[in-house]
N, C-alpha and C. Protein backbone atom coordinates (compact mmCIF):
# COMPACT_ATOMS: atom_id res chain seq x y z
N UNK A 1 0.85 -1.18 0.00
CA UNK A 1 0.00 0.00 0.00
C UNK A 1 0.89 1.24 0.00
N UNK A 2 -0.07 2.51 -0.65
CA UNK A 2 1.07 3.48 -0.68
C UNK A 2 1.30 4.58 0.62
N UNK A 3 2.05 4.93 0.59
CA UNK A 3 2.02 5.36 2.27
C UNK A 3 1.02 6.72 2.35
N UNK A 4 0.36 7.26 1.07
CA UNK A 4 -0.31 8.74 1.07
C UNK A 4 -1.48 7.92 1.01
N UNK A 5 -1.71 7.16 1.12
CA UNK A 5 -3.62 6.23 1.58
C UNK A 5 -3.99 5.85 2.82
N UNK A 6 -2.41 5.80 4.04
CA UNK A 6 -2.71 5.75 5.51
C UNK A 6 -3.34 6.64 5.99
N UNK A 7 -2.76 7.85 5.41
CA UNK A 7 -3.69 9.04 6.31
C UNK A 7 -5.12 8.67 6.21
N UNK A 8 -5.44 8.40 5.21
CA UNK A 8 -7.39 8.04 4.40
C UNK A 8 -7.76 7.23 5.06
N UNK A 9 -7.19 5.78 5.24
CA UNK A 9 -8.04 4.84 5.66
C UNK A 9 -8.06 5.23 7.09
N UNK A 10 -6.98 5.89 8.49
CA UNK A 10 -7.53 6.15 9.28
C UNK A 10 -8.23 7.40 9.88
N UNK A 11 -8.01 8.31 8.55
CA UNK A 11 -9.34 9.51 8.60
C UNK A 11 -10.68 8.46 9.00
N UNK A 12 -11.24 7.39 7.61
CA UNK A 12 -11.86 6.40 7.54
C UNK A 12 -11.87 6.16 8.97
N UNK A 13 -11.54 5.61 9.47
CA UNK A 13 -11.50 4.78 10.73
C UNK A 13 -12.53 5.78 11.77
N UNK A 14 -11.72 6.58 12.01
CA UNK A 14 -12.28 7.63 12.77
C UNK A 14 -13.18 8.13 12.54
N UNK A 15 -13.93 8.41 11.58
CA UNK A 15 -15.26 9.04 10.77
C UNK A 15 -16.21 7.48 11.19
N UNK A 16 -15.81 6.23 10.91
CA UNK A 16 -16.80 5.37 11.36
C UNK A 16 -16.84 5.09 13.05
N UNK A 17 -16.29 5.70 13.99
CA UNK A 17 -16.01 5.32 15.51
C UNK A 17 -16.79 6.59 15.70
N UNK A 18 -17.10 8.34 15.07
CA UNK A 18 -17.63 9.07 15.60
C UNK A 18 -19.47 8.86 14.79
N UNK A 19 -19.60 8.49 14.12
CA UNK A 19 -20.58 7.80 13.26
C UNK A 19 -21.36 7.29 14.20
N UNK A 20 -20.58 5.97 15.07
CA UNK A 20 -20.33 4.45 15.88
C UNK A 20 -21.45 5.51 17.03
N UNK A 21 -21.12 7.03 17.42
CA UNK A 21 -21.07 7.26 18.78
C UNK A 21 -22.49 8.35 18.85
N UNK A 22 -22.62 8.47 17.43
CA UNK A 22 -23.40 10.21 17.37
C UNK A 22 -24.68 9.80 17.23
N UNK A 23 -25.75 8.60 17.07
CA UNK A 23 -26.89 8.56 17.57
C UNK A 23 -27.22 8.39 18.79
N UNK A 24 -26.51 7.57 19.91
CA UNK A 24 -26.46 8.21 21.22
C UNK A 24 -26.56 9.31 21.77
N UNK A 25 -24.97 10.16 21.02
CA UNK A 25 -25.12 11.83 21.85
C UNK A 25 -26.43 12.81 21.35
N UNK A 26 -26.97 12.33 19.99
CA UNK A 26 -28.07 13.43 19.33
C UNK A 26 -29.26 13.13 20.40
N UNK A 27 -29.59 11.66 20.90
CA UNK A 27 -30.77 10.68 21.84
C UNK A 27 -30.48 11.72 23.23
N UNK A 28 -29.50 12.26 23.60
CA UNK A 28 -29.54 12.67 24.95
C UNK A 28 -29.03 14.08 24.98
N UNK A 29 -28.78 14.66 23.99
CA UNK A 29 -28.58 15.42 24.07
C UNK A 29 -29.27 16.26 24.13
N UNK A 30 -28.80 17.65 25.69
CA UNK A 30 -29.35 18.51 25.97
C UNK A 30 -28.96 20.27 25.89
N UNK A 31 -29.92 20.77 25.40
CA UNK A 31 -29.51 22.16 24.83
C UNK A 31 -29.92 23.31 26.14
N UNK A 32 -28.63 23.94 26.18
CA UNK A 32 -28.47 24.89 27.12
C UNK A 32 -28.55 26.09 26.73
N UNK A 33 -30.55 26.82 25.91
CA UNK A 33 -30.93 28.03 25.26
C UNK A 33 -30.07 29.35 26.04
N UNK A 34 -30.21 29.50 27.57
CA UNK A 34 -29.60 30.52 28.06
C UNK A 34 -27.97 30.75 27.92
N UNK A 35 -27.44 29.37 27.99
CA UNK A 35 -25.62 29.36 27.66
C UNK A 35 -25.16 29.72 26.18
N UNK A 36 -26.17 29.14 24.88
CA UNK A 36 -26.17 29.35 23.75
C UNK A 36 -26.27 31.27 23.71
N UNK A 37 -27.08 31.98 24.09
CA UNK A 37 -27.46 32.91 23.91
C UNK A 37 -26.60 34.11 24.65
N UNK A 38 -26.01 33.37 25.63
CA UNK A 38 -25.18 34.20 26.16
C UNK A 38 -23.66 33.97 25.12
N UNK A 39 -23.40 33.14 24.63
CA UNK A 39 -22.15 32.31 23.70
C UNK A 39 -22.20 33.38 22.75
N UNK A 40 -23.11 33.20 22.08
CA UNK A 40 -23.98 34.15 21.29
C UNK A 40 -23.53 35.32 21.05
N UNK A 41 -23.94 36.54 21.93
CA UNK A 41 -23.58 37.37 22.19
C UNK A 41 -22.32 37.76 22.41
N UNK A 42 -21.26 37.01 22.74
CA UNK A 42 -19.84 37.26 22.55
C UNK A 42 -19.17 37.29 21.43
N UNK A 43 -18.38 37.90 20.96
CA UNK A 43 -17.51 37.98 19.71
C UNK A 43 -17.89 38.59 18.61
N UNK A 44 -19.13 39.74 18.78
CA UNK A 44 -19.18 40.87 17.65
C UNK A 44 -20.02 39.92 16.70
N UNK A 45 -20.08 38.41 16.36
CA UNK A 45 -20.86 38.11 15.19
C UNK A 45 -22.50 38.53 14.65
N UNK A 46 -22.60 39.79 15.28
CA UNK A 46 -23.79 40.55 14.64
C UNK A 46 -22.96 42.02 13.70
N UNK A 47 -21.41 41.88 13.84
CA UNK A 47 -21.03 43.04 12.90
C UNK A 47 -21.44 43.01 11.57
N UNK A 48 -21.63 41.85 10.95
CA UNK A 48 -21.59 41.69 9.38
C UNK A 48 -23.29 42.06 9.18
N UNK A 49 -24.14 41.63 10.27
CA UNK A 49 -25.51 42.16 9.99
C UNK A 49 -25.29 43.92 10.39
N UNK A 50 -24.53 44.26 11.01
CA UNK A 50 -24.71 46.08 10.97
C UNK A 50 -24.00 46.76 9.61
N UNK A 51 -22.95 46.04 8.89
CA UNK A 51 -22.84 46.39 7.84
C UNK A 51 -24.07 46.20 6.45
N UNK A 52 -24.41 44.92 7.12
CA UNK A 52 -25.36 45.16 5.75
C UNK A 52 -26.32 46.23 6.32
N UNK A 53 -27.26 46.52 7.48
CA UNK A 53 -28.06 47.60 7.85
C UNK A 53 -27.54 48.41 6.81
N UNK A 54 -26.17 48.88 7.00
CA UNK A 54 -25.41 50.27 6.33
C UNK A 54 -26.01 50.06 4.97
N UNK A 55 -25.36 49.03 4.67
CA UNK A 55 -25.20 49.17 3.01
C UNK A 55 -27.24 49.32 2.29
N UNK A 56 -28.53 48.45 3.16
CA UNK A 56 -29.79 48.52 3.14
C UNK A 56 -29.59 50.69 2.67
N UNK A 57 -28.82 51.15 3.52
CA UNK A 57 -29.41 52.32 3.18
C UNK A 57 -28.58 53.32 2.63
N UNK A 58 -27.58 52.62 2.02
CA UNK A 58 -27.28 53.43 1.01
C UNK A 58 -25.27 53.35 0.92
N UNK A 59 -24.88 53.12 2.32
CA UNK A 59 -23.40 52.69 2.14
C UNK A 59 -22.88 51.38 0.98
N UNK A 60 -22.08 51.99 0.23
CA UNK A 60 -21.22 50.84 -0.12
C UNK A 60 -21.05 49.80 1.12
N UNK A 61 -20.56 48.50 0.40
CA UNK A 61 -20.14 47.52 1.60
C UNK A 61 -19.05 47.49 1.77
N UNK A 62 -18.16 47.68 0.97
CA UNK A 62 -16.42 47.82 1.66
C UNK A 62 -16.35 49.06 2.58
N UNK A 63 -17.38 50.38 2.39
CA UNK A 63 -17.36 51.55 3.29
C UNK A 63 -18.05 51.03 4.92
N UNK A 64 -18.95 50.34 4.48
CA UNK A 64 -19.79 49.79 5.40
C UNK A 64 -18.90 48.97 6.12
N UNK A 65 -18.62 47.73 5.66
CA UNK A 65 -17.31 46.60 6.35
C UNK A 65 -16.29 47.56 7.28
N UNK A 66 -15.49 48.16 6.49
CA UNK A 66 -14.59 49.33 7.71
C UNK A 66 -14.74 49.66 8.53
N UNK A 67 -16.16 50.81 8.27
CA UNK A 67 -16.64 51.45 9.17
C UNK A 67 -17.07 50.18 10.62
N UNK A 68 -17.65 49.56 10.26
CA UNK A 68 -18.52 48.25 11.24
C UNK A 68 -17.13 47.70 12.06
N UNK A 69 -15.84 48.17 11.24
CA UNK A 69 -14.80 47.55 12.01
C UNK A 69 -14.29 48.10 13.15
N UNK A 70 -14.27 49.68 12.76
CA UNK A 70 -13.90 50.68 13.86
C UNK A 70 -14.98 50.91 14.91
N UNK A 71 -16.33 50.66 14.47
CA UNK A 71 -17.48 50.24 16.00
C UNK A 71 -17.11 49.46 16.32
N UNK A 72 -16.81 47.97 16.09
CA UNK A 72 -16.00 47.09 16.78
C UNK A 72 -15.26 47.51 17.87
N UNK A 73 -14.22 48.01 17.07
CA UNK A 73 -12.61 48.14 18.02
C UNK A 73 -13.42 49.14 19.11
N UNK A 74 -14.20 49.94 18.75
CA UNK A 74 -14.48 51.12 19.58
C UNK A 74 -15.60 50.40 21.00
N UNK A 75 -16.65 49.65 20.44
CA UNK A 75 -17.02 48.67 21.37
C UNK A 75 -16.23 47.65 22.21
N UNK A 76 -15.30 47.21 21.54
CA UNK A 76 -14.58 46.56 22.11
C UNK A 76 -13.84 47.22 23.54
N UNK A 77 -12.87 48.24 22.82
CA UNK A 77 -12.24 49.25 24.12
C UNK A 77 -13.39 49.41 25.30
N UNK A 78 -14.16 49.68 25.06
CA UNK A 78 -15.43 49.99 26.40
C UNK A 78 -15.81 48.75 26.76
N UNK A 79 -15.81 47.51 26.63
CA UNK A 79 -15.99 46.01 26.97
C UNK A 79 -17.76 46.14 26.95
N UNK A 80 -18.30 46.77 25.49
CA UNK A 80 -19.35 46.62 25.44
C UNK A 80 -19.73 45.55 24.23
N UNK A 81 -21.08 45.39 24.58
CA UNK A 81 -21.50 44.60 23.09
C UNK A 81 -22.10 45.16 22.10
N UNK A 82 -22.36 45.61 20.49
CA UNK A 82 -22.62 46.11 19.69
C UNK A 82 -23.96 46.67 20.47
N UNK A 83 -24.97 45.72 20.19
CA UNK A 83 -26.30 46.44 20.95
C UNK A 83 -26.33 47.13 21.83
N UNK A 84 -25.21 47.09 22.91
CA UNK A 84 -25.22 48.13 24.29
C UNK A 84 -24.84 49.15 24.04
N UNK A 85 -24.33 49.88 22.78
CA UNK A 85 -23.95 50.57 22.42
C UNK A 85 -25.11 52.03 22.59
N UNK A 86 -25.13 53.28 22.66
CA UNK A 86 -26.13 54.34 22.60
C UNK A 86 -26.54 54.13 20.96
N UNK A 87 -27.74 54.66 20.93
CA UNK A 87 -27.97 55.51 19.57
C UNK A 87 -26.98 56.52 19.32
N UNK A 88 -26.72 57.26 20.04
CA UNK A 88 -25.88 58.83 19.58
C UNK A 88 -24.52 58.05 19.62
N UNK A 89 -24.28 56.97 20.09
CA UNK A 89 -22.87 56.35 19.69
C UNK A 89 -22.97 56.06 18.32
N UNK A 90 -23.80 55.26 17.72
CA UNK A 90 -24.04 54.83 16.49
C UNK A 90 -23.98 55.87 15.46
N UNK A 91 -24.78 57.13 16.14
CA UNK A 91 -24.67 58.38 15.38
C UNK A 91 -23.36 59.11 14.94
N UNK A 92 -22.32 58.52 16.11
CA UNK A 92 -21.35 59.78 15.84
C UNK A 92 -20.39 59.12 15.09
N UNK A 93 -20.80 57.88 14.75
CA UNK A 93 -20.13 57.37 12.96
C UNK A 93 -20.65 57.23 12.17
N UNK A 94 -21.96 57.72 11.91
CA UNK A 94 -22.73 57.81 11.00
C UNK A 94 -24.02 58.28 10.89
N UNK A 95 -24.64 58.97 10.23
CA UNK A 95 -25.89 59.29 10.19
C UNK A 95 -26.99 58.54 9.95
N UNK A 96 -26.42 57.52 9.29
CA UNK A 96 -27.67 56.43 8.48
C UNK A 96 -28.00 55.71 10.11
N UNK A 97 -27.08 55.73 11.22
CA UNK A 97 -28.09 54.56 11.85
C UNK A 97 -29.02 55.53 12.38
N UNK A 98 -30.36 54.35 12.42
CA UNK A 98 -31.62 54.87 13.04
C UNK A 98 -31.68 54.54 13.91
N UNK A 99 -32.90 54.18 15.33
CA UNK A 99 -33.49 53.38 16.71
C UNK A 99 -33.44 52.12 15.96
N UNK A 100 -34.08 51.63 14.37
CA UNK A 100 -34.29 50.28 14.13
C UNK A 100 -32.80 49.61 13.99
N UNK A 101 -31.91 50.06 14.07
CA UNK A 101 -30.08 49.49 14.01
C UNK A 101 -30.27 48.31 15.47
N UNK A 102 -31.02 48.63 16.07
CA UNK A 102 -31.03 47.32 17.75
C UNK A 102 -31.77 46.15 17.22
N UNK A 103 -33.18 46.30 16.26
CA UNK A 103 -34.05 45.69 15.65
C UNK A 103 -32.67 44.37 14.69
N UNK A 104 -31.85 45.29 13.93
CA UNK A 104 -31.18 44.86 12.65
C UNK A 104 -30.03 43.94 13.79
N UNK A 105 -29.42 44.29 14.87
CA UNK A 105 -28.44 43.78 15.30
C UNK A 105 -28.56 42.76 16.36
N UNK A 106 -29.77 42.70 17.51
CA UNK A 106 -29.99 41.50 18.31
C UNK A 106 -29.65 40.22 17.98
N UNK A 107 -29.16 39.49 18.81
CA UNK A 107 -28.59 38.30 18.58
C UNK A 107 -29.76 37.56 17.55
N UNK A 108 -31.29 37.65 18.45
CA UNK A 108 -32.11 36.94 17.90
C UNK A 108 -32.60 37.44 16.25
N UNK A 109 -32.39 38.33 15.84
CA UNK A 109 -32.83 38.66 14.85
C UNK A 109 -31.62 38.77 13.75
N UNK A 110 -30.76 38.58 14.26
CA UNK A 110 -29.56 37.87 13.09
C UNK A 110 -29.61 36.30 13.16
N UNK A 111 -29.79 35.71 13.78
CA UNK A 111 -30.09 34.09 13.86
C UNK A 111 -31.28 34.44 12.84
N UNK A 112 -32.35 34.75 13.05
CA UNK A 112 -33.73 34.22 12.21
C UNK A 112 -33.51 34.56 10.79
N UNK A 113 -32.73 35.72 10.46
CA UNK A 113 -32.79 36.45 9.34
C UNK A 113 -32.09 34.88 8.29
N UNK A 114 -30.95 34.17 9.34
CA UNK A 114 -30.45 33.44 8.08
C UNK A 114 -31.11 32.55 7.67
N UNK A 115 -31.68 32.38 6.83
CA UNK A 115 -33.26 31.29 6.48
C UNK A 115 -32.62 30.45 5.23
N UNK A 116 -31.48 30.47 4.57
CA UNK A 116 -31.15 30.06 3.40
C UNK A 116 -30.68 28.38 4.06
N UNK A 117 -30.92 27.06 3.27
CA UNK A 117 -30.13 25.98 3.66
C UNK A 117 -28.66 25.90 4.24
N UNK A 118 -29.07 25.30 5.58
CA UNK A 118 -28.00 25.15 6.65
C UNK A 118 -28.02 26.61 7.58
N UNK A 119 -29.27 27.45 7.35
CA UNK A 119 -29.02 28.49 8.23
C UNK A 119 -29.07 28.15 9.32
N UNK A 120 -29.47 29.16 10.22
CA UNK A 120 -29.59 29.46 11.68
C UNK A 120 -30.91 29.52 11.95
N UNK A 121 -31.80 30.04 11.08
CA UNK A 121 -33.02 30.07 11.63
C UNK A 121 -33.86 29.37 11.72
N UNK A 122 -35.30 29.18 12.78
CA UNK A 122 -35.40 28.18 13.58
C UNK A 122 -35.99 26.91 12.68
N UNK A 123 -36.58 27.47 11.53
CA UNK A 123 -36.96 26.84 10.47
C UNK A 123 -36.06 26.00 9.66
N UNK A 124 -34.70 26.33 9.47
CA UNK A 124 -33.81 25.56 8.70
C UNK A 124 -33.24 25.16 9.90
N UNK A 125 -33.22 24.75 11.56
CA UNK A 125 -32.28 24.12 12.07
C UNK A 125 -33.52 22.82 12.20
N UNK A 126 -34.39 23.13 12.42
CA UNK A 126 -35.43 21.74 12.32
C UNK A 126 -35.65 21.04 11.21
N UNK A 127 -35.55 21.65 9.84
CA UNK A 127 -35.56 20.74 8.62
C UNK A 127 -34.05 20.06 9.01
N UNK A 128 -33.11 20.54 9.20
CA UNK A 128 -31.86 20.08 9.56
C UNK A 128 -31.74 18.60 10.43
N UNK A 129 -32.65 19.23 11.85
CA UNK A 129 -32.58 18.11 12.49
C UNK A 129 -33.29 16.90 12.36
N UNK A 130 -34.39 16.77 11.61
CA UNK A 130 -35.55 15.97 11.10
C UNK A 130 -34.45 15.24 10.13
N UNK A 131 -33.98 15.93 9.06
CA UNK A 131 -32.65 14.69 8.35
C UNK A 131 -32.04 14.52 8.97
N UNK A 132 -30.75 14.97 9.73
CA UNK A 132 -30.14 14.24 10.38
C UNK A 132 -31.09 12.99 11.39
N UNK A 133 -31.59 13.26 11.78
CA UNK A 133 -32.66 12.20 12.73
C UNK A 133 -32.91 10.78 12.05
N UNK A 134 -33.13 11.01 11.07
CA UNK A 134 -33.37 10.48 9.38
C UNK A 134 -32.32 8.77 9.49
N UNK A 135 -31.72 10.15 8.51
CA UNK A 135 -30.09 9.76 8.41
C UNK A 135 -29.80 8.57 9.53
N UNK A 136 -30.00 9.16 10.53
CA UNK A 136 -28.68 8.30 11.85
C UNK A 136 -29.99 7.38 12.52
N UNK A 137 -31.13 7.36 11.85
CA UNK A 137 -32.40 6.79 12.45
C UNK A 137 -32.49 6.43 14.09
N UNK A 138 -32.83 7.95 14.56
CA UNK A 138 -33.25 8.14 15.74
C UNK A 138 -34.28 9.28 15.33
């Protein structure tokens, strides 16, 4: 055998032992909504929904992307989270944000918005889990 097919067959190996293990963990597995949501909320991943807000009203998106970068850093320095941010904070980098910028940026309303296959929202994680369920027949 050639020695660049070992790596494969025990990729192989290992893909059938976590296979072996994952209708069990899906059978008992329990979801922690308040730990998720707090998870959530860490690490800015509602910036790319405040850039698009921007760009909805009229910013380019590379102007938009930047800009969304320096609220970042600027949220960041204050150990706040995008949403905790003021309105007149939002204002004093831009005019376009409105009161609806909290609407556009909540954790929960960037989860729902992604509706496309394999999103986030609550609709594509249940078609999701219904196949997988399927699939691993549990």
């Amino acid at each position: 055998m050639q020695e660049d097919k070992e790596a494969i067959f025990d990729a192989a190996d290992t893909v059938e032992l976590v296979l072996n293990v994952f209708p069990n963990m899906i059978r008992t597995l329990i979801v922690n909504a308040d730990k998720m949501l707090e998870s959530a909320q860490k690490g800015y991943m509602n910036a790319t929904d405040m850039a698009d807000y921007l760009t909805k009203r009229g910013m380019p998106f590379r102007d938009a992307y930047n800009l969304c970068g320096r609220i970042v850093n600027y949220a960041s320095d204050r150990e706040k989270r995008l949403e905790e941010l003021s309105l007149d904070e939002f204002k004093s980098f831009s005019p376009l944000f409105g009161k609806d910028v909290f609407d556009d940026i909540g954790i929960e309303a960037c989860v729902r918005k992604r509706s496309s296959f394999g999103g986030t929202a609550k609709e594509c994680v249940r078609a999701n889990i219904r196949s997988m369920r399927s699939r691993l027949g549990v």
